[in-house]
Short mmCIF file of C-alpha atoms in Angstrom, two decimals:
data_model
loop_
_atom_site.label_atom_id
_atom_site.label_comp_id
_atom_site.label_asym_id
_atom_site.label_seq_id
_atom_site.Cartn_x
_atom_site.Cartn_y
_atom_site.Cartn_z
CA MET A 176 -21.88 29.01 21.19
CA ARG A 177 -19.88 31.18 18.81
CA LEU A 178 -19.20 30.12 15.25
CA THR A 179 -15.48 29.67 15.95
CA GLU A 180 -16.32 27.31 18.82
CA LYS A 181 -18.70 25.35 16.60
CA ILE A 182 -15.99 25.08 13.95
CA ALA A 183 -13.45 23.88 16.52
CA LEU A 184 -15.89 21.25 17.77
CA ALA A 185 -16.70 20.12 14.23
CA ARG A 186 -12.96 19.90 13.44
CA SER A 187 -12.42 17.82 16.57
CA LYS A 188 -15.24 15.46 15.55
CA LEU A 189 -13.80 15.20 12.05
CA CYS A 190 -10.33 14.35 13.38
CA GLN A 191 -11.76 11.75 15.76
CA ALA A 192 -13.80 10.14 12.97
CA ALA A 193 -10.73 10.04 10.72
CA HIS A 194 -8.66 8.49 13.51
CA GLU A 195 -11.31 5.81 14.12
CA TYR A 196 -11.48 5.12 10.39
CA VAL A 197 -7.71 4.57 10.20
CA GLN A 198 -7.87 2.27 13.24
CA ALA A 199 -10.61 0.24 11.56
CA LEU A 200 -8.51 -0.04 8.40
CA ASP A 201 -5.50 -1.18 10.43
CA ALA A 202 -7.59 -3.83 12.19
CA THR A 203 -9.03 -5.00 8.88
CA HIS A 204 -5.55 -5.21 7.38
CA ALA A 205 -4.26 -7.25 10.33
CA SER A 206 -7.26 -9.56 10.12
CA LEU A 207 -6.71 -10.04 6.40
CA GLU A 208 -3.04 -10.86 6.99
CA VAL A 209 -4.09 -13.64 9.38
CA HIS A 210 -6.49 -15.08 6.80
CA VAL A 211 -3.90 -14.85 4.03
CA ALA A 212 -1.41 -16.74 6.21
CA LYS A 213 -4.01 -19.45 6.84
CA LEU A 214 -4.72 -19.71 3.12
CA GLU A 215 -1.01 -19.95 2.32
CA THR A 216 -0.48 -22.65 4.96
CA ALA A 217 -3.45 -24.67 3.70
CA ALA A 218 -2.27 -24.32 0.10
CA ILE A 219 1.23 -25.50 0.98
CA GLU A 220 -0.13 -28.49 2.92
CA TYR A 221 -2.45 -29.40 0.05
CA THR A 222 0.36 -29.11 -2.50
CA ILE A 223 2.68 -31.33 -0.45
CA LEU A 224 0.00 -33.99 -0.02
CA ARG A 225 -0.85 -33.95 -3.74
CA GLN A 226 2.86 -34.33 -4.56
CA GLU A 227 3.06 -37.31 -2.20
CA GLN A 228 -0.03 -38.81 -3.84
CA PHE A 229 1.46 -38.28 -7.29
CA ALA A 230 4.74 -39.90 -6.19
CA GLU A 231 2.85 -42.91 -4.76
CA GLU A 232 0.83 -43.35 -7.93
CA ASN A 233 3.95 -43.26 -10.12
CA LYS A 234 6.06 -45.82 -8.27
#
């Protein structure tokens, strides 16, 4: 295999690895967004319940 062919193959491997890396980052970001939404929902529910408890205690 000539050097230019080896370079082309190496470049192709590099591009593929970079593409896979970006896909992994995108998947991680999407997964984190789901977890953040769950945290926000749980925090809102907790806050509402604590406000209800506070209102009950101060009647």
